[in-house]
Coordinates of C-alpha atoms and ligand atoms in Angstrom, one line a residue:
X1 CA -35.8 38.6 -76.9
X2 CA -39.4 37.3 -77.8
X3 CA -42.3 38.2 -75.5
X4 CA -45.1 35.8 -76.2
X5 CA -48.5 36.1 -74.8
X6 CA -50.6 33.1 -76.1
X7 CA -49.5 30.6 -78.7
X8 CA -52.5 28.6 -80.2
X9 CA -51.2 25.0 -81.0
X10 CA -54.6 22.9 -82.1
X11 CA -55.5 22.5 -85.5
X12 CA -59.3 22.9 -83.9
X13 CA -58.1 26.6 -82.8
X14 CA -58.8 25.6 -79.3
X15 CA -55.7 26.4 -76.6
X16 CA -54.3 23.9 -74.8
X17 CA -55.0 25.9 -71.2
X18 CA -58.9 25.8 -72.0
X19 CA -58.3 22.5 -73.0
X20 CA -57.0 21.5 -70.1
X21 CA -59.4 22.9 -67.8
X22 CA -62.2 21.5 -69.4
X23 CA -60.9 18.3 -68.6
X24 CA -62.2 18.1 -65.1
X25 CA -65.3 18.3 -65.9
X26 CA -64.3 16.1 -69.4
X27 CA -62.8 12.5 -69.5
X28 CA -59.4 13.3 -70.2
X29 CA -58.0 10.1 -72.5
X30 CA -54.8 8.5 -71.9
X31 CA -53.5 5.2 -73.9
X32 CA -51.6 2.8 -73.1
X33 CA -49.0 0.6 -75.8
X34 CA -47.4 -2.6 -74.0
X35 CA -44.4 -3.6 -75.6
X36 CA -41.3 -5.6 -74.0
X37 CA -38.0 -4.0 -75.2
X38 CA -36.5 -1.4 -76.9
X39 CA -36.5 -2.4 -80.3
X40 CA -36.5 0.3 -83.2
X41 CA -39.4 -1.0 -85.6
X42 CA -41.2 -2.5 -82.2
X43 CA -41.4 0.6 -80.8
X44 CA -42.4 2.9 -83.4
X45 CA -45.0 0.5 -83.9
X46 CA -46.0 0.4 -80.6
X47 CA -46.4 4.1 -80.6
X48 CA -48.9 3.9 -83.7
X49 CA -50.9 1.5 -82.0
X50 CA -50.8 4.0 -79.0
X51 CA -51.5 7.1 -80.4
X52 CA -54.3 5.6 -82.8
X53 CA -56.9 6.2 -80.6
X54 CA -56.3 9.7 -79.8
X55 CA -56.4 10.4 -83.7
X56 CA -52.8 9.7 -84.5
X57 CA -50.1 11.7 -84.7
X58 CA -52.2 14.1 -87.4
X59 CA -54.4 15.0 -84.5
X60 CA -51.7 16.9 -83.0
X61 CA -48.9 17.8 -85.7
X62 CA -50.2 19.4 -89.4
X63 CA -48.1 19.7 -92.4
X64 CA -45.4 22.4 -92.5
X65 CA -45.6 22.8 -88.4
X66 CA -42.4 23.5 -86.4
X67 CA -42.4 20.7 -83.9
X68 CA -40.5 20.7 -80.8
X69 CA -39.9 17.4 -79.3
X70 CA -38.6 17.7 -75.6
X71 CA -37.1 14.7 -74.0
X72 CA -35.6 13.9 -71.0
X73 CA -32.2 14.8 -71.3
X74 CA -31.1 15.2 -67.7
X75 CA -27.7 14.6 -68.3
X76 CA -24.9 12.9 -69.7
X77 CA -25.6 9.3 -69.0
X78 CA -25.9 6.3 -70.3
X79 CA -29.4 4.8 -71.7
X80 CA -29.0 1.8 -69.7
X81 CA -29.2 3.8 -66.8
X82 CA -32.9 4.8 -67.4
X83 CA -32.3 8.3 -66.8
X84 CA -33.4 9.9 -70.3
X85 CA -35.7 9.0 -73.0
X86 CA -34.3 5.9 -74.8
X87 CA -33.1 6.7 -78.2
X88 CA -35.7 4.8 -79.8
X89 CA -38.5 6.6 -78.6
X90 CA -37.4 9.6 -79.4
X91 CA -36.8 8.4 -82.8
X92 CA -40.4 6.7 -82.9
X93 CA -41.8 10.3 -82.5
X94 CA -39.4 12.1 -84.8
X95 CA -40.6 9.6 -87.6
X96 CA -44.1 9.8 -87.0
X97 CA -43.8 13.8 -87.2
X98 CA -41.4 13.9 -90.0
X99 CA -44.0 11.6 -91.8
X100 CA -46.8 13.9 -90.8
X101 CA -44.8 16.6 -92.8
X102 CA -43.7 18.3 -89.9
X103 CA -40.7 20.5 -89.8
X104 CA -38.7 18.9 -86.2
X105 CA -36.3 19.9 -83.9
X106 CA -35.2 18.7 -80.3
X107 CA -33.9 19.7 -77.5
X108 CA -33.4 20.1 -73.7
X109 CA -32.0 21.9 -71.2
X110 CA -29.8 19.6 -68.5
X111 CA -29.1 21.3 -65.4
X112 CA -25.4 20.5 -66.0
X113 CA -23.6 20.3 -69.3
X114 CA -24.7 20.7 -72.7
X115 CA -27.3 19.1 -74.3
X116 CA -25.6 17.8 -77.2
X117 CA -23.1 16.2 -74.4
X118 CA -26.3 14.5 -72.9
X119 CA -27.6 13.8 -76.5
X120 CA -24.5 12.0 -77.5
X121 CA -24.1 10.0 -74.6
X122 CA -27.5 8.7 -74.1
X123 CA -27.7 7.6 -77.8
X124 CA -30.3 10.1 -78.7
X125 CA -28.0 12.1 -81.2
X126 CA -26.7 8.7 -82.9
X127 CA -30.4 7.2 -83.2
X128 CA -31.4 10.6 -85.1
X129 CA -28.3 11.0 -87.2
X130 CA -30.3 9.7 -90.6
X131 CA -33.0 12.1 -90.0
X132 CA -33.6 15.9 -90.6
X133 CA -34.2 16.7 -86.9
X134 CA -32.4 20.2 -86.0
X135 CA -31.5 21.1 -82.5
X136 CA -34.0 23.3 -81.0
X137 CA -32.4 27.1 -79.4
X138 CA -31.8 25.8 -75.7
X139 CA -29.4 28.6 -76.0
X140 CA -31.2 31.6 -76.0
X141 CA -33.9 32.7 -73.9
X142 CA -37.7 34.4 -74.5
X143 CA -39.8 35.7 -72.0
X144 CA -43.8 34.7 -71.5
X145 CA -46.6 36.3 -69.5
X146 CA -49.6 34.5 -68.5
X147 CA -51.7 36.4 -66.6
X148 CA -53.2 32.9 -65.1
X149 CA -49.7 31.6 -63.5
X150 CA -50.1 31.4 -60.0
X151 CA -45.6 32.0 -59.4
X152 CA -44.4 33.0 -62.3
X153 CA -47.0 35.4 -64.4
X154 CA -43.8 36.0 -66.5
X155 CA -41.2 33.3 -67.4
X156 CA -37.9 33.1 -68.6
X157 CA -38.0 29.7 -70.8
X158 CA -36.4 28.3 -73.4
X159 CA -36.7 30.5 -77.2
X160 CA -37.4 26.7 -78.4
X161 CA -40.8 27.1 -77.1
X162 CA -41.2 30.3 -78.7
X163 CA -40.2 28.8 -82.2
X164 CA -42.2 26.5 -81.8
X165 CA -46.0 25.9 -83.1
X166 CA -46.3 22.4 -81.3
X167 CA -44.6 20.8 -78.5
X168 CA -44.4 17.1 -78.0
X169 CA -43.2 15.9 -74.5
X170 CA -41.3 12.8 -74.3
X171 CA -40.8 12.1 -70.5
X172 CA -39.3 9.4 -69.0
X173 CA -41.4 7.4 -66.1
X174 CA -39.3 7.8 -63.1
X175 CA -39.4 8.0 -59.4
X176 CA -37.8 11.3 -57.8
X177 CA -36.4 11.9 -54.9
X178 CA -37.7 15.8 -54.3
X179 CA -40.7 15.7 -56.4
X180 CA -41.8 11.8 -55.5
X181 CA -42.5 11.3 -59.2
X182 CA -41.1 12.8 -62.2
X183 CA -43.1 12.2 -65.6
X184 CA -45.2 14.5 -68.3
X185 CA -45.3 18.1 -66.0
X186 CA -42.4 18.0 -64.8
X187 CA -40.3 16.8 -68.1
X188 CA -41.1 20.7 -68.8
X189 CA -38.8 22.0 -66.3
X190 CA -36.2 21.4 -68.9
X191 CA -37.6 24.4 -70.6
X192 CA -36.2 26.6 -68.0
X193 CA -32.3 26.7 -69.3
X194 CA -29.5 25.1 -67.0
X195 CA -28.7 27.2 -63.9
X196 CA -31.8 28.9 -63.5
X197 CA -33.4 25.7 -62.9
X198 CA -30.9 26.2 -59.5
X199 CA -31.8 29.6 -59.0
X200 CA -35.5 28.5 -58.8
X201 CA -35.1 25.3 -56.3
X202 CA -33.0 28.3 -54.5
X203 CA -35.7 31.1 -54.5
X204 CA -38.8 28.8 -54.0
X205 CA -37.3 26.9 -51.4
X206 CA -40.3 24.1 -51.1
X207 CA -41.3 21.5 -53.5
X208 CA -45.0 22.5 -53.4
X209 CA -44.4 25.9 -54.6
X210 CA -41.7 24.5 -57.1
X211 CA -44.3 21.9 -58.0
X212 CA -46.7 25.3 -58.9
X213 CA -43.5 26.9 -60.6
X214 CA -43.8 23.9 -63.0
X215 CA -47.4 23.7 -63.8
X216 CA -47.0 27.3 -64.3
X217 CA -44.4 26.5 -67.0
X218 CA -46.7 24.1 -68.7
X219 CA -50.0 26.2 -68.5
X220 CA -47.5 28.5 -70.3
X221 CA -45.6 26.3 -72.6
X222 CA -48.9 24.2 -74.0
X223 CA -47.5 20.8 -74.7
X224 CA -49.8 19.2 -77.4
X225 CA -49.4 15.6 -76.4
X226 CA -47.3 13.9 -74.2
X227 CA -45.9 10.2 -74.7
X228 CA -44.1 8.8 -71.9
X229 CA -41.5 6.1 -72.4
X230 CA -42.2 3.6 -69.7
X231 CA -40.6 0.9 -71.0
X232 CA -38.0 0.5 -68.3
X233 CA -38.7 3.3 -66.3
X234 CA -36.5 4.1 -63.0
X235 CA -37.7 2.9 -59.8
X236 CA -35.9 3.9 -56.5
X237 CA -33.9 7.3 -55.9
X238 CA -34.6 8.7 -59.2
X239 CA -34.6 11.0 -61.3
X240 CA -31.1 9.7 -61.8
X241 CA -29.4 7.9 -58.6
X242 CA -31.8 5.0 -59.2
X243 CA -32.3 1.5 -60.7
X244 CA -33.9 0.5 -64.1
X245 CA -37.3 -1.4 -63.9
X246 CA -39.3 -2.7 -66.8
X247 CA -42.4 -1.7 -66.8
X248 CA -43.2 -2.2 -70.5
X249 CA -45.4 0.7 -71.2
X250 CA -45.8 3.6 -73.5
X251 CA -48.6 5.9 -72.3
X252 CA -49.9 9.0 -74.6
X253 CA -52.1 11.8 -74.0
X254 CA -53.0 15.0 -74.4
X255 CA -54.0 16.2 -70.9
X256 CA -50.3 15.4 -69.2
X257 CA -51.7 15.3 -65.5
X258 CA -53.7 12.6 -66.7
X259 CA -50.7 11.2 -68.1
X260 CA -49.4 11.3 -64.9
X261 CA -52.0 10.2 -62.9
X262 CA -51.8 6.5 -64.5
X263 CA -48.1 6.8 -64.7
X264 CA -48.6 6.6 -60.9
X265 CA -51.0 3.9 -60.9
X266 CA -48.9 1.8 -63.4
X267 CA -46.0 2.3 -60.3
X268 CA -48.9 1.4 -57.7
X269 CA -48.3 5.0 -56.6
X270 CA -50.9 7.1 -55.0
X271 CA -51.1 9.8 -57.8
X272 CA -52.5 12.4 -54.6
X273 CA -49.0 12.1 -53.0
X274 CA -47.5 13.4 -55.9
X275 CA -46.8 16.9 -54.9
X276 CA -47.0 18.2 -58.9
X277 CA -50.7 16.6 -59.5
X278 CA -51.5 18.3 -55.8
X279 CA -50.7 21.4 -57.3
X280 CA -52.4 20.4 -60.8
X281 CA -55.6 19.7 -58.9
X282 CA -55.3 22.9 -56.8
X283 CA -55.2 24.7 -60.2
X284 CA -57.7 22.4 -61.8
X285 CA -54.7 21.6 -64.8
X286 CA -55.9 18.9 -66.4
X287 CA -57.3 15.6 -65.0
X288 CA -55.9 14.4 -61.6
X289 CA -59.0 11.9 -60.7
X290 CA -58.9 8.3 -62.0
X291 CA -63.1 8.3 -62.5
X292 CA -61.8 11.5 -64.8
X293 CA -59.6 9.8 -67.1
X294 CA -60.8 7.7 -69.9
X295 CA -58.2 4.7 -70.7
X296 CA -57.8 3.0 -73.6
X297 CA -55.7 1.1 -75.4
X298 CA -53.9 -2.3 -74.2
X299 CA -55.3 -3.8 -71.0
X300 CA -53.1 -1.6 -68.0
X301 CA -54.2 -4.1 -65.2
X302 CA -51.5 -6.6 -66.2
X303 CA -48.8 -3.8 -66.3
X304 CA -48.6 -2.6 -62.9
X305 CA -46.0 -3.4 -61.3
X306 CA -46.9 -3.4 -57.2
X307 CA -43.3 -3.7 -55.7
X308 CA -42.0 -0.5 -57.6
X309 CA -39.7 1.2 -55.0
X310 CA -40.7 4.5 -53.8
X311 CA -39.6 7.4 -52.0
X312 CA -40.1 7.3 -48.6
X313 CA -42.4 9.9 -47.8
X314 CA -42.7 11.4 -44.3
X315 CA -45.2 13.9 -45.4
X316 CA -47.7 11.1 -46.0
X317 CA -48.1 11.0 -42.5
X318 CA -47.8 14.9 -41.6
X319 CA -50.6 14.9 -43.9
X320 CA -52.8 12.9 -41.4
X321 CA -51.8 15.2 -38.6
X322 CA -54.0 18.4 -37.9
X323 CA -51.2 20.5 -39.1
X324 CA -51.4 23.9 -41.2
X325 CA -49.4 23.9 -44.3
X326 CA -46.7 26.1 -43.1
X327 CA -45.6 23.9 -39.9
X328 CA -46.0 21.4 -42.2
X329 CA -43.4 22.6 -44.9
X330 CA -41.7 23.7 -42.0
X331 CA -40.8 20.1 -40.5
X332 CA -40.5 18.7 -43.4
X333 CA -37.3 20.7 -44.3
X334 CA -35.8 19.7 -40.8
X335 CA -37.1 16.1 -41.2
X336 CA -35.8 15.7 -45.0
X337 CA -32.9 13.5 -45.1
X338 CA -29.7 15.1 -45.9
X339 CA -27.4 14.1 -48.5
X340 CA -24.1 12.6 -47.8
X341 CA -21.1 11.7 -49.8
X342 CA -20.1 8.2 -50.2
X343 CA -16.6 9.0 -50.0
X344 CA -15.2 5.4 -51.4
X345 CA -17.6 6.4 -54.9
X346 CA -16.8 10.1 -54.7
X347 CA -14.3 11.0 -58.2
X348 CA -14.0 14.7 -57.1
X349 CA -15.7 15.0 -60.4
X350 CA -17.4 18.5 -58.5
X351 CA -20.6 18.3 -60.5
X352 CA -22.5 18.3 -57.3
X353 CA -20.5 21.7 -55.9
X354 CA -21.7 23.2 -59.6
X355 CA -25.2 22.3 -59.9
X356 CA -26.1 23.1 -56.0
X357 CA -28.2 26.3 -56.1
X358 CA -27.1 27.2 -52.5
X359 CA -24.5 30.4 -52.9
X360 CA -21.5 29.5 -51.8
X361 CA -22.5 25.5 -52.5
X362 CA -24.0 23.6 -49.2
X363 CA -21.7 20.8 -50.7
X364 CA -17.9 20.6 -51.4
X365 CA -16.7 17.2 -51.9
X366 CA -13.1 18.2 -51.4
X367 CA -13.3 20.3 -48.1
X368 CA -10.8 19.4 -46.0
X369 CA -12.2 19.3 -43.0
X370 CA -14.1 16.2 -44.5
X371 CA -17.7 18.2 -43.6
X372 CA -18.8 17.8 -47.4
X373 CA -22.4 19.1 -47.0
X374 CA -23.6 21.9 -44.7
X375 CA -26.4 20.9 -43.3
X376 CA -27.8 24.3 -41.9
X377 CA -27.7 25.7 -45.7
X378 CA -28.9 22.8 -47.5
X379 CA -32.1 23.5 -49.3
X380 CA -32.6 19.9 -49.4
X381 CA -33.3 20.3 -53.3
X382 CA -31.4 17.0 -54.2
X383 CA -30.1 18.7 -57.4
X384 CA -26.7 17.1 -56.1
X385 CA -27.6 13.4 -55.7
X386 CA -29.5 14.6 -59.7
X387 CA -26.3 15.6 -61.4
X388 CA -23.5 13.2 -59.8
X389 CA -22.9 11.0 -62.0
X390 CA -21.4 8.1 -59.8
X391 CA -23.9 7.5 -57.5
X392 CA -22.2 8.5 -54.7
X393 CA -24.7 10.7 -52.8
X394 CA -26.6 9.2 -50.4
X395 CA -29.4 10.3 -47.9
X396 CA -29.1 10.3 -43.9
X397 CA -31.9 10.3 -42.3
X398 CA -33.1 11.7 -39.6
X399 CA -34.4 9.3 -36.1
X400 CA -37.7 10.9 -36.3
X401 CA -38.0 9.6 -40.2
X402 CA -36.3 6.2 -39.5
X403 CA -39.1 6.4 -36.5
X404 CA -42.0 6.9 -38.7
X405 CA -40.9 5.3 -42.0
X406 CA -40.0 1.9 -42.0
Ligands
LIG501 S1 -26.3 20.1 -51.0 FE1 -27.6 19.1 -52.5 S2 -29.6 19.0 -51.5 FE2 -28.4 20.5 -50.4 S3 -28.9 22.5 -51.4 FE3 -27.1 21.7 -52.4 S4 -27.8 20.5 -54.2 FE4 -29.6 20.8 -52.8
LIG502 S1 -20.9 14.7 -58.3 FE1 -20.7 12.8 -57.2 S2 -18.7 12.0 -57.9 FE2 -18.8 14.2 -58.5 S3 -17.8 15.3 -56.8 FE3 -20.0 15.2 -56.3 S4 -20.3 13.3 -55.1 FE4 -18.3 13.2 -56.0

């Protein structure tokens, strides 16, 4: 088992964390690619034009380097469904690295099933099969300390990160129906392997202090760059129970709350609602403040797309209300809407029952009794409505949220 202390990953010998700090004080710069559909030359071309004015893809990856590209792999479905990182993009970025003269591998860590199950079945491993790309150790663990991590000062992560010299973050723009929004940070939950992603929903309970967990991981980790693949991105109850919506974007930066931050603008989402760039502005990570971020690249104006369906958030309005944090939290948890089985969609495939973190499950799709979900031990973590792979969890809510959310 590796224990890693600091890993330097820029070429300048400046760390990503003091990077990353600097940027609040520092126009973070975010570009922006448009391009309509997934087409293989179109969008390695795109992804040129996008990364050009950070520097290229030299500014980040040097000859001989170990690059780790991270996608989002959440499971084994289908690239139509918007869930992962198309194929092509994550071919885009293995090309422009291999031609760098980078040494690549990839990999994830899907909270359910094997990442070469979710690699083969969301194209990824079929749109690399020409290339020399290995697959990174999501097998093995290493531990980290950083003495800076507000959670976890030591973390258990993937020994990918440890073999790593630069990690490149492919996210997929999504809505999320725990997190609100699920883009650049969070993509690096992956790094945590499988079912100790459950353990952690379990242990931390609440998505702000899950939301600190994962900047944690990425003040940790050190991506290098991030390059979003909003091309169709997910609207509605993400990160995988919802629909495809073309948005027509690839965004790249190198401070990944920026990233974020006009992800959520993109979405005509209020990035301060976002509980992971509340907790990256807590921790001053990166750039959470538009006036902060300097865009460039294609014109974004034209790209935002102003009906992109959101979560419902009841905390919006707690917010307003004079409230400390802990009632908050507190209400929240009783207010959250509960998941439900949709019984007529249900294929007993038990994927829910395995990937709850809840010990014994707070959902069993074949109890007799035809209670599926126990409410009283429900963490309201929506891992199950993640991993099913039918759509058929739903959410009930509660009068007081039909009351105050329309
Ligand atoms: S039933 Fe679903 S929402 Fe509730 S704790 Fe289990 S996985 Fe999380
Ligand atoms: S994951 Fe979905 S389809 Fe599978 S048992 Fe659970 S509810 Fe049913």
């Amino acid at each position: 088992m590796a224990n890693i202390a600091a890993r330097k990953h820029f070429a300048a010998g400046e760390d990503c964390f003091s990077r990353m700090n600097k940027s609040s004080t520092t126009p973070a710069t975010v570009s922006i690619a448009r391009i309509g559909a997934y087409e293989e030359d179109a969008v390695l071309d795109a992804m040129r034009r996008c990364l050009k004015p950070l520097g290229g893809i030299e500014s980040f990856v040097r000859q001989g380097q170990n690059v780790l590209l991270k996608p989002n792999l959440i499971g084994a479905f289908p690239a139509e469904r918007a869930c992962t990182t198309h194929p092509s993009v994550v071919r885009a970025a293995a090309l422009l690295c291999l031609q760098a003269g980078a040494k690549v591998s990839i990999g994830d860590s899907p909270g359910i099933g094997s990442m070469e199950g979710a690699m083969a079945r969301c194209g990824v491993a079929g749109a690399l099969r020409d290339l020399d790309i290995a697959h990174a150790d999501f097998h093995q663990e290493a531990e980290f300390e950083n003495s800076a991590n507000v959670v976890g000062r030591k973390l258990m992560l993937a020994k990918a990160v440890a073999d790593a010299d630069v990690i490149i973050t492919l996210p997929k723009l999504k809505t999320h129906s725990q997190m609100v929004f699920t883009g650049a940070l969070k993509n690096q939950f992956g790094l945590v392997l499988g079912a100790k992603k459950a353990h952690y929903h379990y242990r931390l309970k609440s998505r702000e202090w899950l939301a600190q967990l994962i900047i944690d991981i990425n003040r940790t980790a050190k991506p290098a760059l991030a390059i979003m693949d909003g091309i169709v991105a997910m609207e509605g109850m993400g990160p995988a129970g919802g629909e495809p919506r073309a948005l027509g974007a690839i965004l790249a930066g190198a401070d990944l709350s920026a990233v974020d931050a006009i992800a959520c603008k993109l979405i005509n989402l209020d990035p301060a609602t976002v509980p992971l760039l509340q907790a990256a502005a807590q921790s001053g990570f990166g750039a959470t403040y538009l006036e902060h971020i300097n865009l460039v690249g294609d014109a974004w104006e034209e790209l935002v797309v102003c009906d992109f369906k959101k979560i419902p958030e009841l905390l919006n309005i707690l917010r307003l209300l004079p409230l400390p944090a802990f009632l908050i939290a507190h209400l929240r948890r009783i207010w959250a809407p509960r998941p439900r089985i949709i019984s007529e969609l249900c294929i007993k495939c038990m994927a829910c029952h395995r990937g709850c973190p809840v010990d014994p499950p707070a959902i069993d799709p074949k109890n007799p009794t035809g209670h599926f979900v126990n409410d009283d031990t429900c963490i309201r973590c929506y891992c199950c409505h993640e991993f099913c792979p039918e759509k058929a969890i739903t959410f009930k809510r509660s009068w007081l949220h039909r009351l105050l959310i329309t």
